[in-house]
mmCIF file with all atom_site columns, C-alpha atoms in Angstrom:
data_model
loop_
_atom_site.group_PDB
_atom_site.id
_atom_site.type_symbol
_atom_site.label_atom_id
_atom_site.label_alt_id
_atom_site.label_comp_id
_atom_site.label_asym_id
_atom_site.label_entity_id
_atom_site.label_seq_id
_atom_site.pdbx_PDB_ins_code
_atom_site.Cartn_x
_atom_site.Cartn_y
_atom_site.Cartn_z
_atom_site.occupancy
_atom_site.B_iso_or_equiv
_atom_site.pdbx_formal_charge
_atom_site.auth_seq_id
_atom_site.auth_comp_id
_atom_site.auth_asym_id
_atom_site.auth_atom_id
_atom_site.pdbx_PDB_model_num
ATOM 1   C CA . MET A 1 1   ? 0.118   0.192   0.170   1.00 0.00 ? 6   MET A CA 1
ATOM 2   C CA . MET A 1 2   ? 2.716   2.255   0.821   1.00 0.00 ? 7   MET A CA 1
ATOM 3   C CA . VAL A 1 3   ? 4.668   1.200   -2.087  1.00 0.00 ? 8   VAL A CA 1
ATOM 4   C CA . ALA A 1 4   ? 1.627   2.334   -4.236  1.00 0.00 ? 9   ALA A CA 1
ATOM 5   C CA . LEU A 1 5   ? 1.123   5.576   -2.595  1.00 0.00 ? 10  LEU A CA 1
ATOM 6   C CA . VAL A 1 6   ? 4.931   6.684   -2.959  1.00 0.00 ? 11  VAL A CA 1
ATOM 7   C CA . GLU A 1 7   ? 4.413   5.319   -6.811  1.00 0.00 ? 12  GLU A CA 1
ATOM 8   C CA . ARG A 1 8   ? 1.197   7.742   -7.137  1.00 0.00 ? 13  ARG A CA 1
ATOM 9   C CA . VAL A 1 9   ? 3.056   10.787  -5.731  1.00 0.00 ? 14  VAL A CA 1
ATOM 10  C CA . ARG A 1 10  ? 6.147   10.053  -7.769  1.00 0.00 ? 15  ARG A CA 1
ATOM 11  C CA . GLY A 1 11  ? 3.824   10.039  -10.888 1.00 0.00 ? 16  GLY A CA 1
ATOM 12  C CA . PHE A 1 12  ? 1.950   13.489  -9.953  1.00 0.00 ? 17  PHE A CA 1
ATOM 13  C CA . ALA A 1 13  ? 5.315   14.891  -9.231  1.00 0.00 ? 18  ALA A CA 1
ATOM 14  C CA . MET A 1 14  ? 6.820   14.188  -12.384 1.00 0.00 ? 19  MET A CA 1
ATOM 15  C CA . ALA A 1 15  ? 3.753   15.191  -14.258 1.00 0.00 ? 20  ALA A CA 1
ATOM 16  C CA . ALA A 1 16  ? 3.874   18.464  -12.829 1.00 0.00 ? 21  ALA A CA 1
ATOM 17  C CA . SER A 1 17  ? 7.373   18.892  -13.581 1.00 0.00 ? 22  SER A CA 1
ATOM 18  C CA . ALA A 1 18  ? 7.151   17.840  -16.912 1.00 0.00 ? 23  ALA A CA 1
ATOM 19  C CA . ALA A 1 19  ? 4.220   20.502  -17.102 1.00 0.00 ? 24  ALA A CA 1
ATOM 20  C CA . GLY A 1 20  ? 6.433   23.235  -15.980 1.00 0.00 ? 25  GLY A CA 1
ATOM 21  C CA . ARG A 1 21  ? 4.395   23.687  -12.874 1.00 0.00 ? 26  ARG A CA 1
ATOM 22  C CA . PHE A 1 22  ? 6.622   22.319  -10.499 1.00 0.00 ? 27  PHE A CA 1
ATOM 23  C CA . GLU A 1 23  ? 10.356  22.216  -10.267 1.00 0.00 ? 28  GLU A CA 1
ATOM 24  C CA . MET A 1 24  ? 11.754  18.930  -8.142  1.00 0.00 ? 29  MET A CA 1
ATOM 25  C CA . PRO A 1 25  ? 14.245  20.094  -5.718  1.00 0.00 ? 30  PRO A CA 1
ATOM 26  C CA . PHE A 1 26  ? 15.930  16.579  -5.389  1.00 0.00 ? 31  PHE A CA 1
ATOM 27  C CA . GLU A 1 27  ? 16.087  13.322  -7.705  1.00 0.00 ? 32  GLU A CA 1
ATOM 28  C CA . MET A 1 28  ? 13.115  11.186  -7.397  1.00 0.00 ? 33  MET A CA 1
ATOM 29  C CA . PRO A 1 29  ? 14.447  7.775   -6.605  1.00 0.00 ? 34  PRO A CA 1
ATOM 30  C CA . GLU A 1 30  ? 14.003  4.670   -8.990  1.00 0.00 ? 35  GLU A CA 1
ATOM 31  C CA . GLY A 1 31  ? 12.862  1.494   -8.081  1.00 0.00 ? 36  GLY A CA 1
ATOM 32  C CA . PRO A 1 32  ? 10.939  0.463   -4.774  1.00 0.00 ? 37  PRO A CA 1
ATOM 33  C CA . VAL A 1 33  ? 11.392  2.891   -1.684  1.00 0.00 ? 38  VAL A CA 1
ATOM 34  C CA . VAL A 1 34  ? 11.820  1.324   1.800   1.00 0.00 ? 39  VAL A CA 1
ATOM 35  C CA . SER A 1 35  ? 12.419  2.833   4.912   1.00 0.00 ? 40  SER A CA 1
ATOM 36  C CA . SER A 1 36  ? 15.731  2.484   6.262   1.00 0.00 ? 41  SER A CA 1
ATOM 37  C CA . ARG A 1 37  ? 14.305  2.066   9.650   1.00 0.00 ? 42  ARG A CA 1
ATOM 38  C CA . TRP A 1 38  ? 14.803  -2.112  9.156   1.00 0.00 ? 43  TRP A CA 1
ATOM 39  C CA . GLN A 1 39  ? 18.467  -1.986  7.587   1.00 0.00 ? 44  GLN A CA 1
ATOM 40  C CA . GLY A 1 40  ? 19.956  -3.657  11.033  1.00 0.00 ? 45  GLY A CA 1
ATOM 41  C CA . GLU A 1 41  ? 16.920  -6.358  11.047  1.00 0.00 ? 46  GLU A CA 1
ATOM 42  C CA . LEU A 1 42  ? 17.101  -6.901  7.012   1.00 0.00 ? 47  LEU A CA 1
ATOM 43  C CA . GLY A 1 43  ? 21.025  -7.592  7.720   1.00 0.00 ? 48  GLY A CA 1
ATOM 44  C CA . ARG A 1 44  ? 20.249  -10.261 10.146  1.00 0.00 ? 49  ARG A CA 1
ATOM 45  C CA . VAL A 1 45  ? 17.699  -11.782 7.513   1.00 0.00 ? 50  VAL A CA 1
ATOM 46  C CA . ALA A 1 46  ? 20.781  -13.907 6.327   1.00 0.00 ? 51  ALA A CA 1
ATOM 47  C CA . LEU A 1 47  ? 20.768  -15.600 9.930   1.00 0.00 ? 52  LEU A CA 1
ATOM 48  C CA . LEU A 1 48  ? 17.493  -17.411 9.227   1.00 0.00 ? 53  LEU A CA 1
ATOM 49  C CA . SER A 1 49  ? 17.589  -21.289 8.278   1.00 0.00 ? 54  SER A CA 1
ATOM 50  C CA . GLU A 1 50  ? 15.537  -22.185 5.335   1.00 0.00 ? 55  GLU A CA 1
ATOM 51  C CA . ARG A 1 51  ? 12.412  -23.451 7.114   1.00 0.00 ? 56  ARG A CA 1
ATOM 52  C CA . GLU A 1 52  ? 12.919  -20.074 9.173   1.00 0.00 ? 57  GLU A CA 1
ATOM 53  C CA . LEU A 1 53  ? 12.845  -18.164 5.900   1.00 0.00 ? 58  LEU A CA 1
ATOM 54  C CA . GLN A 1 54  ? 9.827   -19.942 4.897   1.00 0.00 ? 59  GLN A CA 1
ATOM 55  C CA . VAL A 1 55  ? 7.887   -18.991 8.150   1.00 0.00 ? 60  VAL A CA 1
ATOM 56  C CA . PHE A 1 56  ? 9.250   -15.523 7.867   1.00 0.00 ? 61  PHE A CA 1
ATOM 57  C CA . SER A 1 57  ? 7.943   -15.042 4.549   1.00 0.00 ? 62  SER A CA 1
ATOM 58  C CA . LEU A 1 58  ? 4.553   -16.323 5.506   1.00 0.00 ? 63  LEU A CA 1
ATOM 59  C CA . LEU A 1 59  ? 4.366   -13.878 8.504   1.00 0.00 ? 64  LEU A CA 1
ATOM 60  C CA . GLY A 1 60  ? 5.227   -11.141 5.831   1.00 0.00 ? 65  GLY A CA 1
ATOM 61  C CA . VAL A 1 61  ? 1.917   -11.717 4.277   1.00 0.00 ? 66  VAL A CA 1
ATOM 62  C CA . GLY A 1 62  ? -0.184  -12.022 7.506   1.00 0.00 ? 67  GLY A CA 1
ATOM 63  C CA . PHE A 1 63  ? -0.260  -15.993 7.856   1.00 0.00 ? 68  PHE A CA 1
ATOM 64  C CA . SER A 1 64  ? -1.594  -16.773 11.490  1.00 0.00 ? 69  SER A CA 1
ATOM 65  C CA . ASN A 1 65  ? 0.499   -19.563 13.367  1.00 0.00 ? 70  ASN A CA 1
ATOM 66  C CA . ARG A 1 66  ? -2.085  -22.203 12.217  1.00 0.00 ? 71  ARG A CA 1
ATOM 67  C CA . GLY A 1 67  ? -2.089  -20.785 8.681   1.00 0.00 ? 72  GLY A CA 1
ATOM 68  C CA . ILE A 1 68  ? 1.486   -21.282 8.635   1.00 0.00 ? 73  ILE A CA 1
ATOM 69  C CA . ALA A 1 69  ? 1.460   -24.807 10.150  1.00 0.00 ? 74  ALA A CA 1
ATOM 70  C CA . THR A 1 70  ? -1.158  -25.914 7.527   1.00 0.00 ? 75  THR A CA 1
ATOM 71  C CA . ALA A 1 71  ? 0.871   -24.125 4.646   1.00 0.00 ? 76  ALA A CA 1
ATOM 72  C CA . LEU A 1 72  ? 4.410   -26.174 5.766   1.00 0.00 ? 77  LEU A CA 1
ATOM 73  C CA . ASP A 1 73  ? 2.496   -29.470 7.147   1.00 0.00 ? 78  ASP A CA 1
ATOM 74  C CA . VAL A 1 74  ? 4.009   -28.912 10.821  1.00 0.00 ? 79  VAL A CA 1
ATOM 75  C CA . THR A 1 75  ? 2.371   -28.434 14.203  1.00 0.00 ? 80  THR A CA 1
ATOM 76  C CA . GLU A 1 76  ? 1.663   -25.004 15.677  1.00 0.00 ? 81  GLU A CA 1
ATOM 77  C CA . ARG A 1 77  ? 3.994   -25.816 18.230  1.00 0.00 ? 82  ARG A CA 1
ATOM 78  C CA . THR A 1 78  ? 6.561   -25.960 15.869  1.00 0.00 ? 83  THR A CA 1
ATOM 79  C CA . VAL A 1 79  ? 5.710   -22.816 14.101  1.00 0.00 ? 84  VAL A CA 1
ATOM 80  C CA . LYS A 1 80  ? 5.828   -21.287 17.553  1.00 0.00 ? 85  LYS A CA 1
ATOM 81  C CA . ALA A 1 81  ? 9.300   -22.354 17.889  1.00 0.00 ? 86  ALA A CA 1
ATOM 82  C CA . HIS A 1 82  ? 10.243  -21.167 14.517  1.00 0.00 ? 87  HIS A CA 1
ATOM 83  C CA . VAL A 1 83  ? 8.842   -17.635 15.228  1.00 0.00 ? 88  VAL A CA 1
ATOM 84  C CA . ALA A 1 84  ? 10.449  -17.273 18.617  1.00 0.00 ? 89  ALA A CA 1
ATOM 85  C CA . ARG A 1 85  ? 13.752  -18.099 16.789  1.00 0.00 ? 90  ARG A CA 1
ATOM 86  C CA . ILE A 1 86  ? 13.377  -15.293 14.139  1.00 0.00 ? 91  ILE A CA 1
ATOM 87  C CA . LEU A 1 87  ? 12.134  -12.935 16.967  1.00 0.00 ? 92  LEU A CA 1
ATOM 88  C CA . THR A 1 88  ? 15.407  -13.479 18.632  1.00 0.00 ? 93  THR A CA 1
ATOM 89  C CA . LYS A 1 89  ? 17.660  -13.781 15.350  1.00 0.00 ? 94  LYS A CA 1
ATOM 90  C CA . LEU A 1 90  ? 15.898  -10.410 14.016  1.00 0.00 ? 95  LEU A CA 1
ATOM 91  C CA . GLU A 1 91  ? 16.456  -9.001  17.479  1.00 0.00 ? 96  GLU A CA 1
ATOM 92  C CA . VAL A 1 92  ? 12.739  -7.617  17.240  1.00 0.00 ? 97  VAL A CA 1
ATOM 93  C CA . GLU A 1 93  ? 10.021  -7.993  19.637  1.00 0.00 ? 98  GLU A CA 1
ATOM 94  C CA . SER A 1 94  ? 6.955   -8.932  18.102  1.00 0.00 ? 99  SER A CA 1
ATOM 95  C CA . ARG A 1 95  ? 5.553   -10.892 14.988  1.00 0.00 ? 100 ARG A CA 1
ATOM 96  C CA . LEU A 1 96  ? 4.285   -7.504  13.599  1.00 0.00 ? 101 LEU A CA 1
ATOM 97  C CA . GLN A 1 97  ? 7.629   -6.487  13.315  1.00 0.00 ? 102 GLN A CA 1
ATOM 98  C CA . VAL A 1 98  ? 8.836   -9.804  11.880  1.00 0.00 ? 103 VAL A CA 1
ATOM 99  C CA . GLY A 1 99  ? 6.168   -9.106  9.254   1.00 0.00 ? 104 GLY A CA 1
ATOM 100 C CA . LEU A 1 100 ? 6.990   -5.406  8.448   1.00 0.00 ? 105 LEU A CA 1
ATOM 101 C CA . VAL A 1 101 ? 10.776  -6.632  8.031   1.00 0.00 ? 106 VAL A CA 1
ATOM 102 C CA . ALA A 1 102 ? 9.562   -9.394  5.898   1.00 0.00 ? 107 ALA A CA 1
ATOM 103 C CA . GLN A 1 103 ? 7.832   -6.900  3.568   1.00 0.00 ? 108 GLN A CA 1
ATOM 104 C CA . ALA A 1 104 ? 10.552  -4.449  3.458   1.00 0.00 ? 109 ALA A CA 1
ATOM 105 C CA . TYR A 1 105 ? 12.875  -7.452  2.715   1.00 0.00 ? 110 TYR A CA 1
ATOM 106 C CA . GLN A 1 106 ? 10.524  -8.422  -0.224  1.00 0.00 ? 111 GLN A CA 1
ATOM 107 C CA . LEU A 1 107 ? 10.677  -5.045  -1.541  1.00 0.00 ? 112 LEU A CA 1
ATOM 108 C CA . MET A 1 108 ? 14.121  -4.542  -1.672  1.00 0.00 ? 113 MET A CA 1
ATOM 109 C CA . TYR A 1 109 ? 15.307  -7.837  -3.113  1.00 0.00 ? 114 TYR A CA 1
ATOM 110 C CA . GLN A 1 110 ? 12.235  -9.204  -4.685  1.00 0.00 ? 115 GLN A CA 1
ATOM 111 C CA . GLY A 1 111 ? 10.648  -5.585  -5.894  1.00 0.00 ? 116 GLY A CA 1
ATOM 112 C CA . THR A 1 112 ? 7.455   -6.638  -4.770  1.00 0.00 ? 117 THR A CA 1
ATOM 113 C CA . VAL A 1 113 ? 5.223   -7.922  -1.955  1.00 0.00 ? 118 VAL A CA 1
ATOM 114 C CA . SER A 1 114 ? 3.923   -11.350 -2.227  1.00 0.00 ? 119 SER A CA 1
ATOM 115 C CA . ALA A 1 115 ? -0.007  -11.514 -3.100  1.00 0.00 ? 120 ALA A CA 1
ATOM 116 C CA . ILE A 1 116 ? -0.449  -14.742 -1.296  1.00 0.00 ? 121 ILE A CA 1
ATOM 117 C CA . LYS A 1 117 ? -3.525  -14.746 0.417   1.00 0.00 ? 122 LYS A CA 1
ATOM 118 C CA . PRO A 1 118 ? -3.621  -15.959 4.408   1.00 0.00 ? 123 PRO A CA 1
ATOM 119 C CA . LEU A 1 119 ? -5.265  -19.383 4.747   1.00 0.00 ? 124 LEU A CA 1
ATOM 120 C CA . PRO A 1 120 ? -8.339  -19.180 7.118   1.00 0.00 ? 125 PRO A CA 1
ATOM 121 C CA . ASP A 1 121 ? -7.905  -20.231 10.431  1.00 0.00 ? 126 ASP A CA 1
ATOM 122 C CA . ASN A 1 122 ? -10.490 -22.948 10.757  1.00 0.00 ? 127 ASN A CA 1
#
């Protein structure tokens, strides 16, 4: 959502500049724009195991522990253990922060946030 807003503002600014109605005081960045807030955490993503990366990615698109367990065919208890290790390795305090780091990671390294829909919590 934030990327779409940035792209929209970028488009308006560039159109106004091209029409001579606005002079841009700076160069607009190319590609996805990601806050520098998560730089330390993004660097620590390399510490995650392959399975932790899978859990990390699913947290980034809003999966619950139950949804992750279903998607990866493991128990919720196993997912909770993975989430706890991810929190420790990334040095964050909540799964929300993990999700934000995961979205920033996808934007920086994949150019997009996955459109996977969370599984129902049945």
